[in-house]
Coordinates of N, CA and C in Angstrom, one line a residue:
M27 N -10.8 -17.2 -8.1 CA -11.2 -17.8 -6.9 C -10.0 -18.3 -6.0
V28 N -8.9 -18.6 -6.7 CA -7.7 -19.1 -6.0 C -7.0 -18.0 -5.2
S29 N -7.3 -16.8 -5.4 CA -6.6 -15.7 -4.8 C -6.7 -15.7 -3.3
I30 N -7.9 -16.0 -2.7 CA -8.1 -16.0 -1.3 C -7.2 -17.1 -0.6
P31 N -7.3 -18.3 -1.1 CA -6.4 -19.4 -0.6 C -4.9 -19.0 -0.7
V32 N -4.5 -18.3 -1.8 CA -3.1 -17.9 -2.0 C -2.7 -17.1 -0.8
V33 N -3.5 -16.1 -0.4 CA -3.2 -15.2 0.7 C -2.9 -16.0 2.0
F34 N -3.8 -17.0 2.3 CA -3.6 -17.8 3.5 C -2.3 -18.7 3.4
L35 N -2.1 -19.3 2.2 CA -1.0 -20.1 2.0 C 0.3 -19.4 2.1
V36 N 0.4 -18.2 1.5 CA 1.7 -17.4 1.6 C 1.9 -17.0 3.0
A37 N 0.8 -16.6 3.7 CA 0.9 -16.2 5.1 C 1.5 -17.3 6.0
Y38 N 0.9 -18.5 5.8 CA 1.4 -19.7 6.5 C 2.9 -20.0 6.2
L39 N 3.2 -20.0 5.0 CA 4.6 -20.4 4.6 C 5.6 -19.3 5.1
S40 N 5.3 -18.1 4.9 CA 6.2 -17.0 5.4 C 6.3 -17.0 6.9
T41 N 5.3 -17.3 7.6 CA 5.4 -17.4 9.1 C 6.3 -18.6 9.5
Q42 N 6.1 -19.7 8.7 CA 7.0 -20.9 9.0 C 8.5 -20.6 8.8
V43 N 8.7 -19.8 7.8 CA 10.1 -19.4 7.4 C 10.7 -18.3 8.3
F44 N 9.9 -17.2 8.5 CA 10.4 -16.0 9.1 C 9.9 -15.8 10.5
G45 N 8.9 -16.7 10.9 CA 8.3 -16.4 12.2 C 7.4 -15.2 12.1
E46 N 7.0 -14.6 13.2 CA 6.2 -13.4 13.2 C 7.1 -12.2 13.3
G47 N 7.1 -11.5 12.2 CA 8.0 -10.3 12.2 C 7.8 -9.4 11.0
R48 N 8.7 -8.5 10.8 CA 8.5 -7.5 9.8 C 8.5 -8.1 8.4
A49 N 9.3 -9.2 8.1 CA 9.3 -9.8 6.8 C 8.0 -10.4 6.4
V50 N 7.3 -11.0 7.4 CA 6.0 -11.5 7.1 C 5.0 -10.4 6.8
I51 N 5.1 -9.3 7.5 CA 4.2 -8.1 7.2 C 4.4 -7.6 5.8
V52 N 5.6 -7.5 5.4 CA 5.9 -6.9 4.0 C 5.5 -7.9 3.0
I53 N 5.8 -9.2 3.2 CA 5.4 -10.3 2.2 C 3.9 -10.3 2.0
D54 N 3.2 -10.3 3.1 CA 1.7 -10.4 3.1 C 1.2 -9.2 2.3
A55 N 1.6 -8.0 2.6 CA 1.1 -6.8 1.9 C 1.5 -6.9 0.4
L56 N 2.7 -7.3 0.0 CA 3.1 -7.3 -1.4 C 2.3 -8.4 -2.1
V57 N 2.0 -9.5 -1.5 CA 1.2 -10.6 -2.2 C -0.2 -10.0 -2.5
R58 N -0.7 -9.3 -1.5 CA -2.1 -8.8 -1.7 C -2.1 -7.8 -2.9
V59 N -1.0 -7.0 -2.9 CA -1.0 -6.0 -4.0 C -0.9 -6.7 -5.4
V60 N 0.0 -7.7 -5.5 CA 0.1 -8.5 -6.7 C -1.2 -9.1 -7.1
L61 N -1.9 -9.7 -6.1 CA -3.2 -10.3 -6.4 C -4.2 -9.3 -6.9
C62 N -4.2 -8.1 -6.3 CA -5.1 -7.0 -6.7 C -4.8 -6.6 -8.1
V63 N -3.6 -6.5 -8.5 CA -3.3 -6.2 -9.9 C -3.7 -7.3 -10.8
A64 N -3.6 -8.6 -10.4 CA -4.0 -9.7 -11.2 C -5.5 -9.7 -11.4
V65 N -6.3 -9.4 -10.3 CA -7.7 -9.4 -10.4 C -8.2 -8.2 -11.2
L66 N -7.5 -7.1 -11.1 CA -7.8 -5.9 -11.9 C -7.7 -6.2 -13.4
A67 N -6.7 -6.9 -13.7 CA -6.5 -7.3 -15.1 C -7.6 -8.3 -15.6
L68 N -8.0 -9.2 -14.7 CA -9.0 -10.3 -15.1 C -10.4 -9.7 -15.2
Y69 N -10.7 -8.7 -14.3 CA -12.0 -8.1 -14.3 C -12.1 -6.7 -14.9
R70 N -11.1 -6.4 -15.7 CA -11.0 -5.0 -16.2 C -12.2 -4.6 -17.0
H71 N -12.8 -5.5 -17.8 CA -13.9 -5.2 -18.7 C -15.2 -5.0 -17.8
L72 N -15.4 -5.8 -16.8 CA -16.5 -5.7 -15.9 C -16.4 -4.4 -15.1
L73 N -15.2 -4.1 -14.6 CA -15.0 -2.9 -13.8 C -15.2 -1.6 -14.7
R74 N -14.7 -1.7 -15.9 CA -14.9 -0.5 -16.8 C -16.4 -0.3 -17.1
A75 N -17.1 -1.4 -17.4 CA -18.5 -1.2 -17.7 C -19.3 -0.7 -16.5
H76 N -19.0 -1.3 -15.3 CA -19.7 -0.8 -14.1 C -19.4 0.6 -13.7
W77 N -18.1 1.0 -14.0 CA -17.7 2.4 -13.7 C -18.4 3.4 -14.6
Q78 N -18.6 3.0 -15.8 CA -19.4 3.9 -16.8 C -20.8 4.2 -16.2
R79 N -21.4 3.1 -15.7 CA -22.7 3.3 -15.1 C -22.7 4.1 -13.8
F80 N -21.6 3.8 -13.0 CA -21.5 4.5 -11.7 C -21.4 6.0 -11.9
R81 N -20.6 6.4 -12.8 CA -20.3 7.8 -13.0 C -21.4 8.6 -13.6
R82 N -22.4 8.0 -14.2 CA -23.5 8.7 -14.8 C -24.3 9.4 -13.8
R83 N -24.4 8.9 -12.6 CA -25.0 9.5 -11.4 C -24.0 9.5 -10.3
F84 N -22.9 10.1 -10.5 CA -21.7 10.0 -9.6 C -22.1 10.4 -8.2
W85 N -22.6 11.6 -8.0 CA -22.8 12.1 -6.7 C -23.9 11.3 -5.9
L86 N -24.9 10.8 -6.6 CA -25.9 9.9 -5.9 C -25.2 8.6 -5.5
N87 N -24.4 8.1 -6.4 CA -23.7 6.8 -6.1 C -22.6 7.0 -5.0
A88 N -21.9 8.1 -5.1 CA -20.9 8.4 -4.0 C -21.6 8.5 -2.7
G89 N -22.8 9.2 -2.7 CA -23.5 9.3 -1.4 C -23.9 8.0 -0.9
L90 N -24.3 7.1 -1.8 CA -24.7 5.7 -1.4 C -23.5 5.0 -0.8
V91 N -22.4 5.2 -1.4 CA -21.1 4.6 -0.9 C -20.8 5.0 0.6
V92 N -20.9 6.3 0.8 CA -20.6 6.8 2.1 C -21.7 6.3 3.1
L93 N -22.9 6.4 2.7 CA -24.0 5.9 3.6 C -23.8 4.4 3.9
G94 N -23.4 3.6 2.9 CA -23.2 2.2 3.1 C -22.0 1.9 4.0
A95 N -21.0 2.7 3.9 CA -19.8 2.5 4.8 C -20.2 2.8 6.2
V96 N -21.0 3.9 6.4 CA -21.5 4.2 7.8 C -22.4 3.1 8.3
L97 N -23.3 2.6 7.4 CA -24.2 1.5 7.8 C -23.4 0.3 8.2
M98 N -22.3 0.0 7.4 CA -21.4 -1.1 7.7 C -20.9 -1.1 9.2
Q99 N -20.4 0.1 9.6 CA -19.9 0.2 11.0 C -21.0 0.1 12.0
V100 N -22.2 0.6 11.6 CA -23.4 0.5 12.5 C -23.7 -1.0 12.7
V101 N -23.7 -1.7 11.6 CA -24.0 -3.2 11.7 C -23.0 -3.9 12.5
V102 N -21.7 -3.6 12.3 CA -20.6 -4.2 13.1 C -20.8 -4.0 14.6
S103 N -21.1 -2.7 14.9 CA -21.3 -2.3 16.3 C -22.5 -3.0 16.9
L104 N -23.6 -3.1 16.2 CA -24.8 -3.7 16.7 C -24.6 -5.2 16.9
V105 N -23.9 -5.9 16.0 CA -23.7 -7.3 16.1 C -22.7 -7.6 17.2
R106 N -21.7 -6.8 17.4 CA -20.7 -7.0 18.5 C -21.4 -6.8 19.8
A107 N -22.4 -5.9 19.9 CA -23.1 -5.7 21.1 C -23.8 -7.0 21.6
V108 N -24.2 -7.9 20.6 CA -24.9 -9.1 20.9 C -24.0 -10.3 21.0
V109 N -23.0 -10.3 20.0 CA -22.1 -11.5 20.0 C -20.9 -11.2 20.8
P110 N -20.4 -12.1 21.6 CA -19.2 -11.9 22.5 C -18.0 -11.6 21.6
A111 N -17.2 -10.6 22.0 CA -16.1 -10.2 21.3 C -15.1 -11.3 21.1
G112 N -14.6 -11.5 19.8 CA -13.7 -12.5 19.6 C -12.3 -12.0 19.3
G113 N -12.0 -10.8 19.5 CA -10.7 -10.2 19.3 C -10.8 -8.8 18.7
A114 N -9.7 -8.1 18.7 CA -9.7 -6.8 18.2 C -9.5 -6.7 16.7
G115 N -9.7 -5.6 16.1 CA -9.4 -5.5 14.7 C -10.7 -5.0 14.0
G116 N -10.5 -4.8 12.7 CA -11.6 -4.3 11.9 C -11.3 -4.1 10.4
A117 N -10.1 -3.8 10.1 CA -9.8 -3.7 8.7 C -9.8 -5.1 8.1
A118 N -10.6 -5.2 7.1 CA -10.7 -6.5 6.4 C -9.5 -6.8 5.6
G119 N -8.4 -7.0 6.2 CA -7.2 -7.2 5.5 C -6.2 -7.9 6.4
G120 N -4.9 -7.8 6.1 CA -3.9 -8.5 6.9 C -2.9 -7.6 7.6
A121 N -3.3 -6.4 8.0 CA -2.4 -5.5 8.6 C -2.3 -5.7 10.1
D122 N -3.0 -6.7 10.7 CA -2.9 -6.9 12.1 C -1.6 -7.2 12.6
D123 N -0.7 -7.9 11.8 CA 0.6 -8.2 12.3 C 1.4 -6.9 12.5
A124 N 1.0 -5.8 11.9 CA 1.7 -4.6 12.1 C 1.6 -4.1 13.5
A125 N 0.7 -4.7 14.3 CA 0.6 -4.3 15.7 C 1.9 -4.7 16.4
L126 N 2.8 -5.5 15.8 CA 4.1 -5.8 16.4 C 4.9 -4.6 16.5
I127 N 4.6 -3.5 15.7 CA 5.4 -2.3 15.7 C 4.5 -1.2 16.3
D128 N 5.0 -0.5 17.2 CA 4.3 0.6 17.8 C 4.4 1.9 17.0
P129 N 3.3 2.3 16.4 CA 3.4 3.5 15.5 C 3.7 4.8 16.2
V130 N 3.5 4.8 17.5 CA 3.9 6.0 18.3 C 5.4 6.2 18.4
T131 N 6.1 5.1 18.4 CA 7.6 5.2 18.5 C 8.4 4.7 17.3
A132 N 7.7 4.2 16.3 CA 8.4 3.7 15.1 C 9.2 4.7 14.4
Q133 N 10.4 4.3 14.0 CA 11.3 5.2 13.3 C 11.9 4.4 12.1
G134 N 12.4 5.1 11.1 CA 13.2 4.5 10.0 C 12.4 3.4 9.3
W135 N 13.1 2.2 9.2 CA 12.5 1.1 8.5 C 11.2 0.6 9.1
D136 N 11.1 0.7 10.5 CA 9.8 0.3 11.1 C 8.7 1.1 10.6
L137 N 8.9 2.4 10.4 CA 7.9 3.3 9.8 C 7.5 2.9 8.4
V138 N 8.5 2.5 7.6 CA 8.3 2.1 6.2 C 7.5 0.8 6.2
V139 N 7.8 -0.1 7.1 CA 7.0 -1.4 7.2 C 5.6 -1.1 7.6
L140 N 5.3 -0.2 8.5 CA 3.9 0.2 8.8 C 3.2 0.8 7.6
L141 N 3.9 1.6 6.8 CA 3.2 2.2 5.7 C 2.9 1.1 4.6
V142 N 3.9 0.2 4.4 CA 3.7 -0.9 3.5 C 2.5 -1.8 4.0
A143 N 2.4 -2.0 5.3 CA 1.4 -2.9 5.8 C 0.0 -2.3 5.5
T144 N -0.1 -1.0 5.4 CA -1.5 -0.4 5.2 C -1.9 -0.7 3.8
L145 N -1.0 -1.1 2.9 CA -1.4 -1.5 1.5 C -2.2 -2.7 1.4
G146 N -1.9 -3.7 2.4 CA -2.6 -5.0 2.4 C -4.1 -4.9 2.4
P147 N -4.6 -4.2 3.5 CA -6.1 -4.1 3.6 C -6.8 -3.3 2.4
L148 N -6.0 -2.5 1.8 CA -6.6 -1.7 0.7 C -6.6 -2.5 -0.6
A149 N -5.5 -3.3 -0.8 CA -5.4 -4.1 -2.0 C -6.3 -5.2 -2.0
I150 N -6.5 -5.8 -0.9 CA -7.4 -7.0 -0.8 C -8.8 -6.8 -1.1
V151 N -9.2 -5.5 -1.0 CA -10.6 -5.1 -1.2 C -11.1 -5.6 -2.6
L152 N -10.4 -5.3 -3.6 CA -10.8 -5.6 -5.0 C -10.8 -7.2 -5.1
V153 N -9.9 -7.9 -4.5 CA -9.8 -9.3 -4.6 C -11.1 -9.9 -4.0
E154 N -11.4 -9.5 -2.7 CA -12.5 -10.0 -2.0 C -13.9 -9.7 -2.7
E155 N -14.0 -8.5 -3.1 CA -15.3 -8.1 -3.7 C -15.5 -8.8 -5.1
A156 N -14.5 -8.9 -5.9 CA -14.6 -9.6 -7.2 C -14.9 -11.0 -7.0
V157 N -14.3 -11.7 -6.0 CA -14.5 -13.1 -5.8 C -15.8 -13.3 -5.1
F158 N -16.1 -12.7 -4.0 CA -17.3 -13.0 -3.3 C -18.6 -12.4 -3.9
R159 N -18.5 -11.2 -4.3 CA -19.8 -10.6 -4.8 C -20.1 -11.0 -6.3
H160 N -19.1 -11.2 -7.1 CA -19.3 -11.5 -8.5 C -19.2 -13.0 -8.8
T161 N -18.0 -13.6 -8.6 CA -17.7 -15.0 -9.0 C -18.5 -15.9 -8.1
L162 N -18.6 -15.7 -6.8 CA -19.2 -16.7 -5.9 C -20.6 -16.3 -5.5
L163 N -21.2 -15.3 -6.3 CA -22.6 -15.0 -6.0 C -23.4 -14.9 -7.3
V164 N -23.2 -13.8 -8.1 CA -24.1 -13.6 -9.2 C -23.8 -14.6 -10.4
K165 N -22.6 -15.1 -10.4 CA -22.2 -16.0 -11.5 C -22.6 -17.4 -11.2
L166 N -23.1 -17.7 -10.0 CA -23.5 -19.1 -9.6 C -24.9 -19.3 -10.1
P167 N -25.3 -20.6 -10.4 CA -26.7 -20.9 -10.9 C -27.6 -21.0 -9.7
L168 N -27.9 -19.8 -9.0 CA -28.7 -19.8 -7.8 C -30.1 -19.2 -8.1
W169 N -30.2 -18.5 -9.2 CA -31.3 -17.5 -9.3 C -32.6 -18.1 -9.9
G170 N -32.7 -19.4 -10.1 CA -34.0 -19.9 -10.6 C -34.9 -20.3 -9.4
N171 N -34.4 -20.3 -8.2 CA -35.2 -20.7 -7.1 C -34.9 -19.7 -5.9
R172 N -36.0 -19.1 -5.4 CA -35.8 -18.1 -4.4 C -35.2 -18.7 -3.1
L173 N -35.5 -19.9 -2.7 CA -35.0 -20.5 -1.5 C -33.5 -20.7 -1.7
V174 N -33.1 -21.3 -2.8 CA -31.7 -21.5 -3.1 C -30.9 -20.2 -3.2
A175 N -31.5 -19.2 -3.8 CA -30.8 -17.9 -3.9 C -30.6 -17.3 -2.5
T176 N -31.6 -17.4 -1.6 CA -31.5 -16.8 -0.3 C -30.4 -17.6 0.5
A177 N -30.4 -18.9 0.4 CA -29.3 -19.7 1.0 C -28.0 -19.3 0.5
G178 N -27.9 -19.1 -0.8 CA -26.6 -18.7 -1.4 C -26.1 -17.4 -0.9
V179 N -27.0 -16.4 -0.8 CA -26.6 -15.1 -0.2 C -26.1 -15.2 1.2
L180 N -26.8 -16.0 2.0 CA -26.4 -16.1 3.4 C -25.1 -16.9 3.6
L181 N -25.0 -18.0 2.8 CA -23.7 -18.8 2.9 C -22.5 -18.0 2.4
N182 N -22.7 -17.2 1.3 CA -21.7 -16.3 0.8 C -21.2 -15.3 1.8
G183 N -22.2 -14.7 2.5 CA -21.8 -13.8 3.6 C -21.1 -14.4 4.7
A184 N -21.5 -15.7 5.1 CA -20.8 -16.4 6.1 C -19.4 -16.7 5.7
L185 N -19.1 -17.1 4.5 CA -17.8 -17.4 4.0 C -16.9 -16.1 4.0
F186 N -17.5 -15.0 3.6 CA -16.8 -13.7 3.6 C -16.3 -13.4 5.0
G187 N -17.2 -13.5 6.0 CA -16.8 -13.3 7.3 C -15.7 -14.2 7.8
A188 N -15.9 -15.5 7.5 CA -15.0 -16.5 8.0 C -13.6 -16.4 7.5
V189 N -13.4 -15.8 6.3 CA -12.0 -15.6 5.8 C -11.2 -14.6 6.6
H190 N -11.9 -13.8 7.4 CA -11.3 -12.9 8.3 C -10.9 -13.4 9.7
Y191 N -10.9 -14.8 9.7 CA -10.6 -15.4 11.0 C -9.3 -14.9 11.7
Y192 N -8.3 -14.8 10.9 CA -7.0 -14.4 11.5 C -6.9 -12.9 11.9
N193 N -7.9 -12.2 11.5 CA -8.0 -10.8 12.0 C -8.4 -10.7 13.4
F194 N -9.2 -11.7 13.8 CA -9.8 -11.7 15.2 C -9.4 -12.9 16.1
G195 N -8.9 -13.9 15.5 CA -8.4 -15.0 16.3 C -9.5 -16.0 16.7
S196 N -10.7 -15.8 16.3 CA -11.8 -16.8 16.6 C -12.9 -16.7 15.5
L197 N -13.6 -17.7 15.3 CA -14.7 -17.7 14.4 C -15.8 -16.8 14.9
V198 N -16.0 -16.7 16.2 CA -17.1 -15.9 16.8 C -16.7 -14.4 16.4
G199 N -15.5 -14.1 16.5 CA -15.1 -12.7 16.1 C -15.4 -12.3 14.7
T200 N -15.6 -13.2 13.8 CA -15.9 -12.9 12.4 C -17.4 -12.7 12.2
V201 N -18.2 -13.0 13.1 CA -19.7 -13.0 12.9 C -20.1 -11.6 12.4
P202 N -19.6 -10.5 13.0 CA -20.1 -9.2 12.5 C -19.8 -9.0 11.0
Y203 N -18.7 -9.6 10.6 CA -18.3 -9.4 9.1 C -19.0 -10.5 8.3
M204 N -19.6 -11.5 8.9 CA -20.5 -12.4 8.1 C -21.8 -11.6 7.8
V205 N -22.2 -10.8 8.8 CA -23.4 -10.0 8.5 C -23.1 -8.9 7.5
V206 N -21.9 -8.3 7.6 CA -21.5 -7.3 6.6 C -21.4 -7.9 5.2
G207 N -21.0 -9.2 5.2 CA -21.0 -9.9 3.9 C -22.4 -10.0 3.3
V208 N -23.3 -10.3 4.1 CA -24.7 -10.4 3.6 C -25.2 -9.0 3.2
L209 N -24.8 -7.9 3.9 CA -25.2 -6.5 3.6 C -24.6 -6.2 2.2
F210 N -23.3 -6.5 2.0 CA -22.7 -6.2 0.7 C -23.3 -7.0 -0.4
N211 N -23.7 -8.2 -0.1 CA -24.4 -9.0 -1.2 C -25.7 -8.4 -1.6
L212 N -26.5 -7.9 -0.6 CA -27.8 -7.2 -0.9 C -27.6 -5.9 -1.7
V213 N -26.5 -5.2 -1.3 CA -26.2 -3.9 -2.0 C -25.9 -4.2 -3.5
Y214 N -25.0 -5.3 -3.7 CA -24.6 -5.6 -5.0 C -25.8 -6.1 -5.9
L215 N -26.7 -6.9 -5.2 CA -27.8 -7.4 -6.0 C -28.8 -6.3 -6.3
W216 N -28.9 -5.3 -5.4 CA -29.7 -4.1 -5.6 C -29.2 -3.2 -6.7
R217 N -27.9 -2.9 -6.6 CA -27.4 -1.9 -7.6 C -26.8 -2.5 -8.8
R218 N -26.4 -3.8 -8.7 CA -25.8 -4.5 -9.8 C -24.5 -3.8 -10.3
N219 N -23.8 -3.3 -9.4 CA -22.6 -2.5 -9.7 C -21.5 -2.8 -8.7
L220 N -20.4 -3.3 -9.1 CA -19.3 -3.7 -8.2 C -18.7 -2.6 -7.4
W221 N -18.8 -1.4 -8.1 CA -18.1 -0.2 -7.5 C -18.8 0.2 -6.2
H222 N -20.0 0.0 -6.0 CA -20.7 0.4 -4.7 C -20.1 -0.4 -3.6
V223 N -20.1 -1.7 -3.6 CA -19.5 -2.5 -2.5 C -18.0 -2.3 -2.5
L224 N -17.3 -2.2 -3.6 CA -15.9 -2.1 -3.6 C -15.5 -0.8 -2.9
L225 N -16.1 0.3 -3.2 CA -15.8 1.6 -2.5 C -16.2 1.6 -1.1
M226 N -17.4 1.0 -0.7 CA -17.8 0.9 0.7 C -16.7 0.2 1.5
H227 N -16.3 -0.9 1.0 CA -15.2 -1.8 1.6 C -13.9 -1.0 1.7
F228 N -13.5 -0.4 0.6 CA -12.3 0.4 0.5 C -12.3 1.5 1.5
L229 N -13.4 2.3 1.6 CA -13.4 3.4 2.5 C -13.3 2.9 4.0
N230 N -13.9 1.8 4.3 CA -13.8 1.3 5.7 C -12.4 0.9 6.0
N231 N -11.7 0.1 5.1 CA -10.4 -0.3 5.3 C -9.4 0.9 5.3
F232 N -9.6 1.9 4.5 CA -8.8 3.0 4.4 C -8.8 3.8 5.8
V233 N -9.9 4.0 6.3 CA -10.0 4.7 7.6 C -9.4 3.9 8.7
L234 N -9.6 2.6 8.7 CA -9.1 1.7 9.8 C -7.6 1.4 9.6
S235 N -7.0 1.6 8.5 CA -5.6 1.2 8.3 C -4.8 2.5 8.1
F236 N -4.8 3.0 6.8 CA -4.0 4.2 6.5 C -4.5 5.4 7.3
G237 N -5.8 5.6 7.4 CA -6.3 6.7 8.1 C -5.9 6.7 9.6
A238 N -5.9 5.5 10.2 CA -5.5 5.4 11.6 C -4.0 5.7 11.8
L239 N -3.2 5.2 10.9 CA -1.8 5.4 11.0 C -1.5 6.9 10.7
S240 N -2.1 7.5 9.7 CA -1.9 8.9 9.4 C -2.2 9.8 10.6
F241 N -3.3 9.4 11.3 CA -3.7 10.2 12.5 C -2.6 10.1 13.6
V242 N -2.1 8.9 13.8 CA -1.1 8.8 14.8 C 0.2 9.6 14.4
L243 N 0.6 9.5 13.2 CA 1.7 10.2 12.7 C 1.5 11.7 12.8
L244 N 0.3 12.2 12.5 CA 0.0 13.6 12.7 C 0.1 14.0 14.1
M245 N -0.4 13.2 15.1 CA -0.3 13.5 16.5 C 1.2 13.5 16.9
R246 N 2.0 12.7 16.3 CA 3.4 12.7 16.6 C 4.0 14.0 16.2
A247 N 3.7 14.4 15.0 CA 4.3 15.6 14.4 C 3.9 16.8 15.3
L248 N 2.7 16.8 15.8 CA 2.2 17.9 16.7 C 2.7 17.8 18.1
G249 N 3.4 16.7 18.4 CA 3.9 16.5 19.8 C 2.8 16.1 20.8
A250 N 1.7 15.6 20.3 CA 0.5 15.2 21.1 C 0.7 13.8 21.7
V251 N 1.6 13.0 21.1 CA 1.8 11.6 21.6 C 3.3 11.4 21.8

């Protein structure tokens, strides 16, 4: 549970020391990777057990993951159409500072920093899903009362969205991801398998971070940008 506050604390301290720059980007990404490894070690038995169940009907479950990732973007788009935009962004991680570097013109170490920055949104997926979907949802004593359970699912989703505040610069901007948090909660309660929501979240962040950077680099190689 302390992993999420650690991300914010390190981001704050590194910004105070280094300002907004490349060092902060690298530190943020590396901290997320370290936390991912720590969570992987802590939840290894749960993840192993859930993976055994996931792979028994692998193609069905993989299809559900892809469908869920698409549904996630549909939900985000629909909510944004109703809620005033609170800022740009979408990868549920900390790569937004990488916008300080233009991927179209980045060379040398700047390019390395951009590649390192893409690790942050990917590594944080396991941390967020283990904390929000398992520790702060199914492990809480909510399930003896339907009203309390419903409130817990909604509050958990709201907290999940709120931790992405710095991705968007306003609480309003996190509302689509509050709804996504509720969606992930429902999927986890339905399938009772962390790999569904973990891979849905990972696929989304991969496309929006590493996938987007890879596309720009490919266009550069082809001389299209």
